[in-house]
Tab-separated table of C-alpha atoms in Angstrom:
chain	number	residue	atom	x	y	z
A	149	UNK	CA	0.000	0.000	0.000
A	150	UNK	CA	1.388	3.396	-1.032
A	151	UNK	CA	-0.277	6.402	0.543
A	152	UNK	CA	0.955	8.707	-2.199
A	153	UNK	CA	-0.730	6.562	-4.821
A	154	UNK	CA	-3.985	6.488	-2.849
A	155	UNK	CA	-3.865	10.271	-2.502
A	156	UNK	CA	-3.307	10.911	-6.225
A	157	UNK	CA	-5.972	8.408	-7.221
A	158	UNK	CA	-8.382	10.182	-4.863
A	159	UNK	CA	-7.558	13.518	-6.462
A	160	UNK	CA	-8.345	11.925	-9.811
A	161	UNK	CA	-11.754	10.904	-8.441
A	162	UNK	CA	-12.445	14.464	-7.288
A	163	UNK	CA	-11.532	15.807	-10.719
A	164	UNK	CA	-13.842	13.250	-12.297
A	165	UNK	CA	-16.645	14.376	-9.990
A	166	UNK	CA	-16.131	17.994	-11.065
A	167	UNK	CA	-16.833	16.900	-14.640
A	168	UNK	CA	-20.245	15.531	-13.582
A	169	UNK	CA	-22.537	18.597	-13.237
A	170	UNK	CA	-25.587	16.429	-12.539
A	171	UNK	CA	-23.949	14.817	-9.512
A	172	UNK	CA	-22.682	18.153	-8.219
A	173	UNK	CA	-26.165	19.650	-8.541
A	174	UNK	CA	-27.619	16.654	-6.712
A	175	UNK	CA	-25.132	17.032	-3.838
A	176	UNK	CA	-25.846	20.752	-3.483
A	177	UNK	CA	-29.594	20.176	-3.632
A	178	UNK	CA	-29.528	17.400	-1.036
A	179	UNK	CA	-27.673	19.478	1.557
A	180	UNK	CA	-29.362	22.850	0.925
A	181	UNK	CA	-32.812	23.022	-0.667
A	182	UNK	CA	-33.857	19.535	0.452
A	183	UNK	CA	-32.883	20.225	4.065
A	184	UNK	CA	-34.645	23.592	4.092
A	185	UNK	CA	-37.863	22.369	2.475
A	186	UNK	CA	-38.000	19.252	4.668
A	187	UNK	CA	-37.894	21.482	7.723
A	188	UNK	CA	-40.226	24.225	6.471
A	189	UNK	CA	-42.627	22.891	3.857
A	190	UNK	CA	-44.430	20.090	5.701
A	191	UNK	CA	-44.111	20.684	9.438
A	192	UNK	CA	-45.879	18.273	11.767
A	193	UNK	CA	-46.557	21.047	14.231
A	194	UNK	CA	-49.903	22.790	13.810
A	195	UNK	CA	-49.833	25.736	11.431
A	196	UNK	CA	-52.755	27.918	10.233
A	197	UNK	CA	-55.372	25.240	10.840
A	198	UNK	CA	-58.916	26.385	9.857
A	199	UNK	CA	-61.379	26.188	12.753
A	200	UNK	CA	-65.073	27.061	13.062
A	201	UNK	CA	-67.004	27.549	16.314
A	202	UNK	CA	-70.683	27.017	17.003
A	203	UNK	CA	-71.359	29.151	20.085
A	204	UNK	CA	-74.782	28.081	21.360
A	205	UNK	CA	-74.048	29.423	24.853
A	206	UNK	CA	-72.883	32.958	23.977
A	207	UNK	CA	-71.477	33.413	27.465
A	208	UNK	CA	-68.300	35.132	28.665
A	209	UNK	CA	-66.622	31.719	28.981
A	210	UNK	CA	-67.595	30.596	25.485
A	211	UNK	CA	-66.351	33.876	24.006
A	212	UNK	CA	-63.141	33.527	25.999
A	213	UNK	CA	-62.599	30.041	24.528
A	214	UNK	CA	-63.275	31.332	21.004
A	215	UNK	CA	-60.773	34.177	21.448
A	216	UNK	CA	-58.017	31.795	22.566
A	217	UNK	CA	-57.447	30.250	19.117
A	218	UNK	CA	-54.689	32.439	17.742
A	219	UNK	CA	-52.179	32.439	14.863
A	220	UNK	CA	-49.857	30.877	13.870
A	221	UNK	CA	-51.413	27.640	15.113
A	222	UNK	CA	-54.963	28.462	13.996
A	223	UNK	CA	-56.583	30.786	11.539
A	224	UNK	CA	-59.000	33.302	13.123
A	225	UNK	CA	-62.075	31.232	14.114
A	226	UNK	CA	-65.210	31.498	11.960
A	227	UNK	CA	-68.443	31.748	13.960
A	228	UNK	CA	-71.085	29.551	12.313
A	229	UNK	CA	-74.467	28.053	13.117
A	230	UNK	CA	-75.257	24.415	13.859
A	231	UNK	CA	-76.822	23.968	10.431
A	232	UNK	CA	-73.635	25.138	8.706
A	233	UNK	CA	-71.257	22.899	10.624
A	234	UNK	CA	-71.786	19.595	8.782
A	235	UNK	CA	-71.946	21.249	5.377
A	236	UNK	CA	-68.641	23.050	5.906
A	237	UNK	CA	-66.996	19.841	7.140
A	238	UNK	CA	-68.334	17.923	4.116
A	239	UNK	CA	-66.902	20.572	1.795
A	240	UNK	CA	-63.493	20.419	3.506
A	241	UNK	CA	-63.676	24.094	4.503
A	242	UNK	CA	-62.861	23.492	8.175
A	243	UNK	CA	-60.439	21.044	9.752
A	244	UNK	CA	-61.991	21.568	13.196
A	245	UNK	CA	-65.509	22.550	14.271
A	246	UNK	CA	-66.062	23.223	17.979
A	247	UNK	CA	-69.658	23.090	19.214
A	248	UNK	CA	-70.195	24.806	22.600
A	249	UNK	CA	-73.653	23.710	23.929
A	250	UNK	CA	-76.303	25.962	25.490
A	251	UNK	CA	-75.966	26.729	29.220
A	252	UNK	CA	-72.347	25.597	29.136
A	253	UNK	CA	-71.093	28.223	31.593
A	254	UNK	CA	-74.030	27.919	34.009
A	255	UNK	CA	-73.817	24.120	34.069
A	256	UNK	CA	-70.115	24.328	34.763
A	257	UNK	CA	-70.595	26.724	37.660
A	258	UNK	CA	-73.366	24.464	39.027
A	259	UNK	CA	-70.883	21.611	39.273
A	260	UNK	CA	-72.219	19.636	36.336
A	261	UNK	CA	-70.027	18.146	33.611
A	262	UNK	CA	-71.082	19.732	30.307
A	263	UNK	CA	-69.584	18.325	27.117
A	264	UNK	CA	-68.132	20.293	24.216
A	265	UNK	CA	-68.240	18.528	20.871
A	266	UNK	CA	-65.133	18.703	18.683
A	267	UNK	CA	-65.574	17.655	15.047
A	268	UNK	CA	-62.338	16.809	13.243
A	269	UNK	CA	-61.662	16.231	9.557
A	270	UNK	CA	-59.410	13.193	10.062
A	271	UNK	CA	-58.408	13.048	6.385
A	272	UNK	CA	-55.961	15.854	7.196
A	273	UNK	CA	-53.811	13.563	9.281
A	274	UNK	CA	-50.917	15.893	10.074
A	275	UNK	CA	-53.238	18.533	11.523
A	276	UNK	CA	-55.994	16.286	12.908
A	277	UNK	CA	-53.850	14.457	15.447
A	278	UNK	CA	-51.798	17.332	16.820
A	279	UNK	CA	-54.644	19.873	16.490
A	280	UNK	CA	-57.016	17.822	18.622
A	281	UNK	CA	-54.504	17.854	21.444
A	282	UNK	CA	-53.967	21.615	21.048
A	283	UNK	CA	-57.707	22.296	21.241
A	284	UNK	CA	-58.221	20.078	24.281
A	285	UNK	CA	-55.399	21.847	26.105
A	286	UNK	CA	-56.703	25.291	25.156
A	287	UNK	CA	-60.253	24.548	26.307
A	288	UNK	CA	-59.064	22.940	29.553
A	289	UNK	CA	-56.747	25.871	30.277
A	290	UNK	CA	-59.411	28.512	29.630
A	291	UNK	CA	-61.966	26.662	31.760
A	292	UNK	CA	-59.430	26.293	34.551
A	293	UNK	CA	-58.489	29.964	34.449
A	294	UNK	CA	-62.154	30.900	34.451
A	295	UNK	CA	-62.258	29.326	37.886
A	296	UNK	CA	-64.912	26.671	37.429
A	297	UNK	CA	-62.462	23.730	37.507
A	298	UNK	CA	-58.744	23.124	37.236
A	299	UNK	CA	-56.887	22.901	33.945
A	300	UNK	CA	-56.888	19.109	34.037
A	301	UNK	CA	-60.683	19.069	34.055
A	302	UNK	CA	-60.860	16.575	36.928
A	303	UNK	CA	-61.006	18.826	39.970
A	304	UNK	CA	-58.345	16.787	41.739
A	305	UNK	CA	-56.130	19.734	42.623
A	306	UNK	CA	-53.140	18.049	40.963
A	307	UNK	CA	-51.396	19.977	38.188
A	308	UNK	CA	-48.915	18.784	35.573
A	309	UNK	CA	-45.830	20.854	34.776
A	310	UNK	CA	-44.300	20.059	31.410
A	311	UNK	CA	-40.534	20.267	30.995
A	312	UNK	CA	-39.615	19.688	27.367
A	313	UNK	CA	-35.872	19.034	27.233
A	314	UNK	CA	-33.642	19.396	24.148
A	315	UNK	CA	-36.511	20.975	22.141
A	316	UNK	CA	-38.331	23.349	24.517
A	317	UNK	CA	-40.491	24.800	21.734
A	318	UNK	CA	-41.591	21.306	20.614
A	319	UNK	CA	-40.685	22.530	17.139
A	320	UNK	CA	-40.738	19.818	14.476
A	321	UNK	CA	-38.370	21.915	12.339
A	322	UNK	CA	-35.552	21.327	14.824
A	323	UNK	CA	-35.872	17.568	14.355
A	324	UNK	CA	-36.584	17.487	10.612
A	325	UNK	CA	-33.670	19.692	9.540
A	326	UNK	CA	-30.949	17.856	11.456
A	327	UNK	CA	-32.305	14.388	10.669
A	328	UNK	CA	-32.457	15.228	6.957
A	329	UNK	CA	-28.756	16.113	7.003
A	330	UNK	CA	-27.968	12.883	8.851
A	331	UNK	CA	-29.895	10.676	6.401
A	332	UNK	CA	-28.282	12.467	3.447
A	333	UNK	CA	-24.856	11.451	4.753
A	334	UNK	CA	-25.779	7.791	4.311
A	335	UNK	CA	-27.521	8.256	0.981
A	336	UNK	CA	-24.886	10.422	-0.720
A	337	UNK	CA	-21.916	8.358	0.422
A	338	UNK	CA	-23.398	5.164	-1.039
A	339	UNK	CA	-24.424	6.873	-4.277
A	340	UNK	CA	-21.155	8.726	-4.891
A	341	UNK	CA	-18.795	5.803	-4.331
A	342	UNK	CA	-21.002	3.454	-6.330
A	343	UNK	CA	-21.293	5.816	-9.269
A	344	UNK	CA	-17.550	6.515	-9.146
A	345	UNK	CA	-16.825	2.824	-9.726
A	346	UNK	CA	-19.512	2.391	-12.384
A	347	UNK	CA	-18.282	5.535	-14.122
A	348	UNK	CA	-14.820	3.918	-14.406
A	349	UNK	CA	-16.380	0.914	-16.127
A	350	UNK	CA	-18.567	2.937	-18.468
A	351	UNK	CA	-15.647	5.137	-19.513
A	352	UNK	CA	-13.302	2.163	-19.864
A	353	UNK	CA	-10.732	3.541	-17.427
A	354	UNK	CA	-10.791	0.469	-15.162
A	355	UNK	CA	-8.670	-1.377	-17.727
A	356	UNK	CA	-6.191	1.518	-17.709
A	357	UNK	CA	-5.880	1.242	-13.935
A	358	UNK	CA	-5.392	-2.513	-14.061
A	359	UNK	CA	-2.332	-2.281	-16.342
A	360	UNK	CA	-0.720	0.126	-13.866
A	361	UNK	CA	1.172	-1.042	-10.752
A	362	UNK	CA	-1.914	-0.519	-8.591
A	363	UNK	CA	-3.588	-2.853	-6.134
A	364	UNK	CA	-7.367	-3.201	-5.736
A	365	UNK	CA	-6.982	-1.884	-2.193
A	366	UNK	CA	-5.384	1.324	-3.433
A	367	UNK	CA	-8.099	1.858	-6.070
A	368	UNK	CA	-10.905	1.256	-3.592
A	369	UNK	CA	-9.344	3.278	-0.771
A	370	UNK	CA	-8.935	6.253	-3.126
A	371	UNK	CA	-12.611	6.193	-4.029
A	372	UNK	CA	-13.645	5.865	-0.381
A	373	UNK	CA	-11.597	8.771	0.964
A	374	UNK	CA	-12.329	11.143	-1.916
A	375	UNK	CA	-16.093	10.638	-2.032
A	376	UNK	CA	-16.248	10.497	1.771
A	377	UNK	CA	-14.441	13.825	1.943
A	378	UNK	CA	-17.009	15.429	-0.375
A	379	UNK	CA	-19.883	14.242	1.814
A	380	UNK	CA	-18.071	15.258	5.006
A	381	UNK	CA	-17.398	18.814	3.808
A	382	UNK	CA	-20.923	19.354	2.476
A	383	UNK	CA	-22.394	17.964	5.714
A	384	UNK	CA	-20.403	20.435	7.793
A	385	UNK	CA	-21.366	23.360	5.544
A	386	UNK	CA	-25.023	22.305	5.604
A	387	UNK	CA	-25.096	22.249	9.405
A	388	UNK	CA	-23.434	25.652	9.636
A	389	UNK	CA	-25.103	27.522	6.767
A	390	UNK	CA	-28.549	25.934	6.416
A	391	UNK	CA	-29.396	24.433	9.821
A	392	UNK	CA	-27.785	26.977	12.127
A	393	UNK	CA	-27.840	29.932	9.736
A	394	UNK	CA	-31.069	29.924	7.726
A	395	UNK	CA	-33.237	27.772	9.997
A	396	UNK	CA	-31.816	29.038	13.315
A	397	UNK	CA	-31.740	25.535	14.808
A	398	UNK	CA	-29.351	25.327	17.788
A	399	UNK	CA	-26.654	22.650	17.837
A	400	UNK	CA	-26.031	21.629	21.429
A	401	UNK	CA	-22.974	19.383	21.204
A	402	UNK	CA	-19.532	19.364	19.644
A	403	UNK	CA	-19.494	19.556	15.854
A	404	UNK	CA	-15.947	18.166	15.866
A	405	UNK	CA	-17.105	15.037	17.700
A	406	UNK	CA	-20.041	14.646	15.332
A	407	UNK	CA	-17.783	15.004	12.286
A	408	UNK	CA	-15.456	12.354	13.715
A	409	UNK	CA	-18.406	9.981	14.038
A	410	UNK	CA	-19.539	10.881	10.523
A	411	UNK	CA	-16.065	10.054	9.172
A	412	UNK	CA	-16.183	6.560	10.683
A	413	UNK	CA	-19.720	6.101	9.401
A	414	UNK	CA	-18.667	7.196	5.909
A	415	UNK	CA	-16.020	4.490	5.813
A	416	UNK	CA	-18.762	1.871	6.201
A	417	UNK	CA	-21.318	3.389	3.843
A	418	UNK	CA	-18.740	4.206	1.159
A	419	UNK	CA	-17.590	0.596	1.236
A	420	UNK	CA	-21.242	-0.417	0.949
A	421	UNK	CA	-21.507	1.704	-2.200
A	422	UNK	CA	-18.504	-0.100	-3.701
A	423	UNK	CA	-20.053	-3.491	-2.911
A	424	UNK	CA	-23.373	-2.533	-4.517
A	425	UNK	CA	-21.574	-1.249	-7.616
A	426	UNK	CA	-19.663	-4.521	-8.007
A	427	UNK	CA	-22.927	-6.464	-7.743
A	428	UNK	CA	-24.832	-4.183	-10.137
A	429	UNK	CA	-22.327	-3.539	-12.862
A	430	UNK	CA	-24.440	-0.922	-14.679
A	431	UNK	CA	-26.023	2.328	-13.564
A	432	UNK	CA	-29.691	1.201	-14.032
A	433	UNK	CA	-29.045	-1.927	-11.957
A	434	UNK	CA	-27.275	0.178	-9.341
A	435	UNK	CA	-30.307	2.460	-9.131
A	436	UNK	CA	-32.623	-0.510	-8.555
A	437	UNK	CA	-30.349	-1.856	-5.837
A	438	UNK	CA	-30.339	1.536	-4.145
A	439	UNK	CA	-34.125	1.413	-3.876
A	440	UNK	CA	-33.908	-1.987	-2.173
A	441	UNK	CA	-31.161	-0.918	0.229
A	442	UNK	CA	-31.724	2.759	1.043
A	443	UNK	CA	-35.423	2.597	1.919
A	444	UNK	CA	-35.046	-0.076	4.649
A	445	UNK	CA	-31.922	1.649	5.942
A	446	UNK	CA	-33.676	4.998	6.316
A	447	UNK	CA	-37.029	3.746	7.597
A	448	UNK	CA	-35.837	1.058	10.039
A	449	UNK	CA	-32.783	2.816	11.478
A	450	UNK	CA	-34.681	5.164	13.797
A	451	UNK	CA	-34.418	8.238	11.600
A	452	UNK	CA	-38.183	8.648	11.172
A	453	UNK	CA	-39.684	6.565	13.985
A	454	UNK	CA	-38.207	5.423	17.318
A	455	UNK	CA	-36.574	2.002	17.202
A	456	UNK	CA	-38.405	1.036	20.396
A	457	UNK	CA	-41.705	1.021	18.492
A	458	UNK	CA	-40.432	-1.614	16.043
A	459	UNK	CA	-40.601	-5.411	16.515
A	460	UNK	CA	-37.719	-6.904	18.473
A	461	UNK	CA	-36.455	-8.900	15.502
A	462	UNK	CA	-36.225	-5.744	13.357
A	463	UNK	CA	-34.329	-3.936	16.098
A	464	UNK	CA	-31.856	-6.818	16.303
A	465	UNK	CA	-31.354	-7.080	12.546
A	466	UNK	CA	-30.825	-3.324	12.162
A	467	UNK	CA	-27.917	-3.429	14.629
A	468	UNK	CA	-25.882	-4.609	11.632
A	469	UNK	CA	-26.667	-1.378	9.761
A	470	UNK	CA	-24.132	1.429	10.290
A	471	UNK	CA	-26.656	4.255	10.128
A	472	UNK	CA	-28.559	2.794	13.116
A	473	UNK	CA	-25.581	3.574	15.342
A	474	UNK	CA	-24.788	6.797	13.484
A	475	UNK	CA	-28.281	8.146	14.138
A	476	UNK	CA	-28.012	7.302	17.840
A	477	UNK	CA	-24.626	9.029	17.927
A	478	UNK	CA	-25.769	12.081	15.968
A	479	UNK	CA	-28.931	12.616	18.019
A	480	UNK	CA	-27.014	12.303	21.282
A	481	UNK	CA	-24.373	14.837	20.206
A	482	UNK	CA	-26.377	17.371	18.199
A	483	UNK	CA	-29.579	17.370	20.287
A	484	UNK	CA	-28.487	16.468	23.804
A	485	UNK	CA	-24.909	17.746	23.837
A	486	UNK	CA	-23.444	14.327	24.722
A	487	UNK	CA	-19.688	13.836	24.912
A	488	UNK	CA	-17.399	10.961	24.024
A	489	UNK	CA	-18.075	9.289	27.390
A	490	UNK	CA	-21.695	8.786	26.285
A	491	UNK	CA	-21.327	7.912	22.591
A	492	UNK	CA	-18.186	5.747	22.650
A	493	UNK	CA	-20.234	2.514	22.224
A	494	UNK	CA	-21.605	3.883	18.940
A	495	UNK	CA	-18.061	4.706	17.816
A	496	UNK	CA	-16.989	1.129	18.557
A	497	UNK	CA	-19.981	-0.330	16.708
A	498	UNK	CA	-19.375	1.926	13.701
A	499	UNK	CA	-15.671	1.071	13.568
A	500	UNK	CA	-16.391	-2.677	13.703
A	501	UNK	CA	-19.116	-2.501	11.048
A	502	UNK	CA	-16.914	-0.291	8.844
A	503	UNK	CA	-14.070	-2.817	9.030
A	504	UNK	CA	-16.372	-5.730	8.127
A	505	UNK	CA	-17.977	-3.831	5.248
A	506	UNK	CA	-14.609	-2.664	3.914
A	507	UNK	CA	-13.151	-6.185	3.894
A	508	UNK	CA	-16.282	-7.596	2.243
A	509	UNK	CA	-16.342	-4.827	-0.384
A	510	UNK	CA	-12.636	-5.261	-1.110
A	511	UNK	CA	-13.124	-8.978	-1.770
A	512	UNK	CA	-16.104	-8.235	-4.028
A	513	UNK	CA	-14.108	-5.606	-5.875
A	514	UNK	CA	-11.214	-8.010	-6.448
A	515	UNK	CA	-13.547	-10.682	-7.786
A	516	UNK	CA	-15.189	-8.160	-10.141
A	517	UNK	CA	-11.758	-7.207	-11.535
A	518	UNK	CA	-10.966	-10.855	-12.247
């Protein structure tokens, strides 16, 4: 192994990447526009939800409840009649329709348990689930402050104080932006190294390399470090410029520690890209393999849903995937400010998986050359 040869071959890969405007545009899009739109375009937090109110009581308490639905969570409430409620829901005009019954305030003061009806258009899933909880909390809080009962609605005298750690605003944008960068690290590293190898075959330059005094290890290592470096640099710039700059999302932990973990993770995923390229052989086949590999990796690794909610067998199988440990590492560092004393098990797992993947990919690459 000659480090000078690996370095110059890697520089050759970077020059080849510069001659691929489509790939460069894809890299820039993935770490800029895609991150921004993922965080801003479809937030799971409630935003400008249309709500209508049927006020059959017309009391100070009912008006107080109606006045409590404020932007940016809700649009200004529309006061409608009972006859209009079903028609507006059928037409999809309102996501929520709150029906306050007659004598609501007087029944409450008398110690009775009046019921407010909340109609929800459940076809709007992102707003229906979170919005129902918002409305229940708002009504309970206004009733409690009015003095008829406590905010919990049970009269037990026990209150609940919420302490939201690591995301005090409960802002979905904080989660979506960082997690999109993290998932792009896995996706881009596999794609870039795989396409770099397939590009050599399509251009016929693999034969040129084979007649030179080069070993398969040197050729593969050059592709891994060069493409990994591209992903590493763009990841760092995305976190600084897009996440912290444009989106104003705070990063709690050490970026240097996160980048060190990303470098180890890139060794595994870049080797995975080489292995897939040796299996595929052509770019269309490589694209089909990516669909089979990337989707399970992203969905089952804990990037979108907690691993604890998955079946035990899936959790066990996904321990062999490098991005499972990378996501645990990244969330601990970037969200919770964890240090090396907390995330060292993930570093060990990533290093072991990277070594196994690299050896397997090197053997596949040698067989493909033969």
